[in-house]
PDB file of C-alpha atoms in Angstrom:
ATOM      1  CA  MET P  64     -36.184  22.246-102.943  1.00  0.00           C
ATOM      2  CA  THR P  65     -34.173  19.452-101.386  1.00  0.00           C
ATOM      3  CA  ILE P  66     -34.050  19.045 -97.614  1.00  0.00           C
ATOM      4  CA  PRO P  67     -32.745  16.501 -95.144  1.00  0.00           C
ATOM      5  CA  PRO P  68     -35.476  14.213 -93.768  1.00  0.00           C
ATOM      6  CA  ASN P  69     -35.975  15.833 -90.363  1.00  0.00           C
ATOM      7  CA  PRO P  70     -38.677  17.959 -88.699  1.00  0.00           C
ATOM      8  CA  GLU P  71     -36.609  21.163 -88.719  1.00  0.00           C
ATOM      9  CA  ALA P  72     -36.144  20.910 -92.469  1.00  0.00           C
ATOM     10  CA  VAL P  73     -39.865  20.260 -92.953  1.00  0.00           C
ATOM     11  CA  ALA P  74     -40.475  23.588 -91.182  1.00  0.00           C
ATOM     12  CA  ARG P  75     -38.144  25.285 -93.703  1.00  0.00           C
ATOM     13  CA  LEU P  76     -40.090  23.626 -96.520  1.00  0.00           C
ATOM     14  CA  LEU P  77     -43.300  25.137 -95.160  1.00  0.00           C
ATOM     15  CA  ASP P  78     -41.710  28.606 -95.178  1.00  0.00           C
ATOM     16  CA  ALA P  79     -40.672  28.096 -98.809  1.00  0.00           C
ATOM     17  CA  LEU P  80     -44.191  26.950 -99.715  1.00  0.00           C
ATOM     18  CA  GLU P  81     -45.622  30.103 -98.161  1.00  0.00           C
ATOM     19  CA  GLY P  82     -43.344  32.169-100.389  1.00  0.00           C
ATOM     20  CA  PHE P  83     -44.266  30.093-103.452  1.00  0.00           C
ATOM     21  CA  SER P  84     -47.967  30.526-102.714  1.00  0.00           C
ATOM     22  CA  GLU P  85     -47.633  34.289-102.365  1.00  0.00           C
ATOM     23  CA  GLN P  86     -45.481  34.625-105.479  1.00  0.00           C
ATOM     24  CA  SER P  87     -47.924  32.473-107.467  1.00  0.00           C
ATOM     25  CA  ALA P  88     -50.921  34.390-106.094  1.00  0.00           C
ATOM     26  CA  LEU P  89     -52.603  31.147-105.060  1.00  0.00           C
ATOM     27  CA  ALA P  90     -56.028  31.404-103.497  1.00  0.00           C
ATOM     28  CA  PRO P  91     -55.748  30.936 -99.714  1.00  0.00           C
ATOM     29  CA  LYS P  92     -57.671  27.646 -99.825  1.00  0.00           C
ATOM     30  CA  VAL P  93     -55.377  26.267-102.544  1.00  0.00           C
ATOM     31  CA  ALA P  94     -52.253  27.419-100.692  1.00  0.00           C
ATOM     32  CA  HIS P  95     -53.524  25.750 -97.526  1.00  0.00           C
ATOM     33  CA  ARG P  96     -54.225  22.443 -99.307  1.00  0.00           C
ATOM     34  CA  LEU P  97     -50.795  22.499-100.957  1.00  0.00           C
ATOM     35  CA  THR P  98     -49.107  23.131 -97.605  1.00  0.00           C
ATOM     36  CA  VAL P  99     -51.044  20.399 -95.792  1.00  0.00           C
ATOM     37  CA  VAL P 100     -50.394  17.844 -98.544  1.00  0.00           C
ATOM     38  CA  LEU P 101     -46.655  18.474 -98.760  1.00  0.00           C
ATOM     39  CA  GLU P 102     -46.216  18.796 -95.008  1.00  0.00           C
ATOM     40  CA  GLU P 103     -47.890  15.430 -94.460  1.00  0.00           C
ATOM     41  CA  LEU P 104     -45.870  13.662 -97.152  1.00  0.00           C
ATOM     42  CA  ALA P 105     -42.527  15.194 -96.095  1.00  0.00           C
ATOM     43  CA  ALA P 106     -43.233  14.604 -92.401  1.00  0.00           C
ATOM     44  CA  ASN P 107     -43.991  10.949 -93.131  1.00  0.00           C
ATOM     45  CA  VAL P 108     -40.523  10.539 -94.641  1.00  0.00           C
ATOM     46  CA  ALA P 109     -38.935  12.400 -91.712  1.00  0.00           C
ATOM     47  CA  MET P 110     -40.809  10.381 -89.078  1.00  0.00           C
ATOM     48  CA  HIS P 111     -40.928   6.923 -90.639  1.00  0.00           C
ATOM     49  CA  GLY P 112     -38.292   6.691 -93.340  1.00  0.00           C
ATOM     50  CA  SER P 113     -35.243   8.454 -91.955  1.00  0.00           C
ATOM     51  CA  THR P 114     -33.877   5.777 -89.618  1.00  0.00           C
ATOM     52  CA  GLY P 115     -32.786   2.177 -89.873  1.00  0.00           C
ATOM     53  CA  PRO P 116     -31.517   0.212 -92.856  1.00  0.00           C
ATOM     54  CA  GLY P 117     -32.228   1.933 -96.156  1.00  0.00           C
ATOM     55  CA  ALA P 118     -33.063   5.238 -94.472  1.00  0.00           C
ATOM     56  CA  ALA P 119     -33.763   8.272 -96.622  1.00  0.00           C
ATOM     57  CA  THR P 120     -30.996  10.850 -96.847  1.00  0.00           C
ATOM     58  CA  PHE P 121     -33.054  13.573 -98.545  1.00  0.00           C
ATOM     59  CA  VAL P 122     -36.530  14.726 -99.479  1.00  0.00           C
ATOM     60  CA  ALA P 123     -36.905  16.573-102.787  1.00  0.00           C
ATOM     61  CA  VAL P 124     -40.019  18.635-103.475  1.00  0.00           C
ATOM     62  CA  ALA P 125     -41.088  20.239-106.742  1.00  0.00           C
ATOM     63  CA  VAL P 126     -44.289  22.121-107.548  1.00  0.00           C
ATOM     64  CA  HIS P 127     -45.414  23.431-110.907  1.00  0.00           C
ATOM     65  CA  HIS P 128     -48.527  24.734-112.598  1.00  0.00           C
ATOM     66  CA  GLN P 129     -50.111  22.520-115.245  1.00  0.00           C
ATOM     67  CA  ASP P 130     -53.272  23.824-116.887  1.00  0.00           C
ATOM     68  CA  ASP P 131     -55.820  24.316-114.086  1.00  0.00           C
ATOM     69  CA  THR P 132     -53.842  22.323-111.508  1.00  0.00           C
ATOM     70  CA  LEU P 133     -50.758  22.312-109.347  1.00  0.00           C
ATOM     71  CA  VAL P 134     -48.594  19.217-109.623  1.00  0.00           C
ATOM     72  CA  ALA P 135     -46.516  18.535-106.530  1.00  0.00           C
ATOM     73  CA  THR P 136     -43.861  15.830-106.531  1.00  0.00           C
ATOM     74  CA  ILE P 137     -42.023  14.603-103.475  1.00  0.00           C
ATOM     75  CA  GLU P 138     -39.168  12.112-103.697  1.00  0.00           C
ATOM     76  CA  ASP P 139     -36.875  10.392-101.233  1.00  0.00           C
ATOM     77  CA  ASP P 140     -34.119   7.816-101.516  1.00  0.00           C
ATOM     78  CA  GLY P 141     -35.272   5.662 -98.611  1.00  0.00           C
ATOM     79  CA  ARG P 142     -36.467   2.080 -98.656  1.00  0.00           C
ATOM     80  CA  ALA P 143     -39.444   1.372-100.891  1.00  0.00           C
ATOM     81  CA  PHE P 144     -42.763   2.233 -99.264  1.00  0.00           C
ATOM     82  CA  ASP P 145     -46.094   2.850-100.963  1.00  0.00           C
ATOM     83  CA  PRO P 146     -48.416   4.621 -98.521  1.00  0.00           C
ATOM     84  CA  LEU P 147     -51.288   4.219-100.983  1.00  0.00           C
ATOM     85  CA  ALA P 148     -51.081   0.424-100.693  1.00  0.00           C
ATOM     86  CA  GLN P 149     -52.004   0.599 -97.014  1.00  0.00           C
ATOM     87  CA  ALA P 150     -55.584  -0.119 -95.992  1.00  0.00           C
ATOM     88  CA  ALA P 151     -57.764   2.977 -95.697  1.00  0.00           C
ATOM     89  CA  PRO P 152     -58.572   3.861 -92.086  1.00  0.00           C
ATOM     90  CA  ASP P 153     -62.033   3.049 -90.814  1.00  0.00           C
ATOM     91  CA  THR P 154     -63.136   6.598 -90.040  1.00  0.00           C
ATOM     92  CA  GLY P 155     -66.555   5.338 -88.977  1.00  0.00           C
ATOM     93  CA  ALA P 156     -65.173   3.220 -86.138  1.00  0.00           C
ATOM     94  CA  ALA P 157     -65.047   4.455 -82.560  1.00  0.00           C
ATOM     95  CA  LEU P 158     -61.708   6.040 -81.629  1.00  0.00           C
ATOM     96  CA  GLU P 159     -60.792   3.233 -79.251  1.00  0.00           C
ATOM     97  CA  ASP P 160     -61.373   0.684 -82.045  1.00  0.00           C
ATOM     98  CA  ARG P 161     -59.203   2.399 -84.664  1.00  0.00           C
ATOM     99  CA  ASP P 162     -55.618   1.551 -85.538  1.00  0.00           C
ATOM    100  CA  VAL P 163     -53.069   4.259 -84.808  1.00  0.00           C
ATOM    101  CA  GLY P 164     -51.939   6.222 -87.868  1.00  0.00           C
ATOM    102  CA  GLY P 165     -53.045   6.269 -91.467  1.00  0.00           C
ATOM    103  CA  LEU P 166     -55.171   9.397 -91.268  1.00  0.00           C
ATOM    104  CA  GLY P 167     -52.594  11.698 -92.854  1.00  0.00           C
ATOM    105  CA  VAL P 168     -52.567   9.927 -96.201  1.00  0.00           C
ATOM    106  CA  HIS P 169     -56.367   9.631 -95.983  1.00  0.00           C
ATOM    107  CA  PHE P 170     -56.611  13.432 -95.657  1.00  0.00           C
ATOM    108  CA  VAL P 171     -54.108  13.943 -98.481  1.00  0.00           C
ATOM    109  CA  ARG P 172     -56.276  11.761-100.722  1.00  0.00           C
ATOM    110  CA  GLN P 173     -59.286  13.917 -99.870  1.00  0.00           C
ATOM    111  CA  MET P 174     -57.439  17.140-100.690  1.00  0.00           C
ATOM    112  CA  THR P 175     -56.067  16.117-104.078  1.00  0.00           C
ATOM    113  CA  ARG P 176     -57.511  15.449-107.507  1.00  0.00           C
ATOM    114  CA  ALA P 177     -55.054  12.588-107.959  1.00  0.00           C
ATOM    115  CA  LEU P 178     -52.360  10.975-105.822  1.00  0.00           C
ATOM    116  CA  ASP P 179     -49.897   8.464-107.236  1.00  0.00           C
ATOM    117  CA  TYR P 180     -46.905   6.521-105.969  1.00  0.00           C
ATOM    118  CA  SER P 181     -44.066   5.060-107.988  1.00  0.00           C
ATOM    119  CA  ARG P 182     -40.605   3.701-107.314  1.00  0.00           C
ATOM    120  CA  GLN P 183     -38.078   4.984-109.856  1.00  0.00           C
ATOM    121  CA  ASP P 184     -34.284   4.826-109.837  1.00  0.00           C
ATOM    122  CA  GLY P 185     -34.167   3.790-106.173  1.00  0.00           C
ATOM    123  CA  ARG P 186     -36.495   6.610-105.132  1.00  0.00           C
ATOM    124  CA  ASN P 187     -40.000   6.783-103.731  1.00  0.00           C
ATOM    125  CA  ARG P 188     -42.032   9.301-105.696  1.00  0.00           C
ATOM    126  CA  MET P 189     -45.417  10.664-104.695  1.00  0.00           C
ATOM    127  CA  THR P 190     -47.200  12.908-107.160  1.00  0.00           C
ATOM    128  CA  ALA P 191     -50.179  14.940-105.985  1.00  0.00           C
ATOM    129  CA  VAL P 192     -52.417  16.898-108.340  1.00  0.00           C
ATOM    130  CA  LEU P 193     -54.390  19.746-106.768  1.00  0.00           C
ATOM    131  CA  ASP P 194     -57.092  21.891-108.321  1.00  0.00           C
ATOM    132  CA  LEU P 195     -56.195  25.565-108.650  1.00  0.00           C
ATOM    133  CA  SER P 196     -59.792  26.587-108.106  1.00  0.00           C
ATOM    134  CA  GLY P 197     -60.662  27.231-104.481  1.00  0.00           C
TER     135      GLY P 197
END
């Protein structure tokens, strides 16, 4: 599915993921993880990569089964940005001592078996591998 990088389109993506999860008979826990992971990654593009020089004009999402996993790929044509290169948030620090942001990718890392970033053909590509077992 390809969508424009805006919040309304991310909502449509979530509806499509619900249909995919039902059609694929995913366990509720797996469907929830898939939805959270892709919502976070797509919302990051919509919120942070869709304005200014080199802004993204689309977000493309693909999901497929591979052995005992789901492989989800999300691409955009915005300026290069590797969210995995950012420092991990200090979740042990008091709230008033923490930097704003960074928790979404932290949660995505916790919910996936593997999470990779690459820049290919002028596109940012995040690949998330999720276990099919609940």
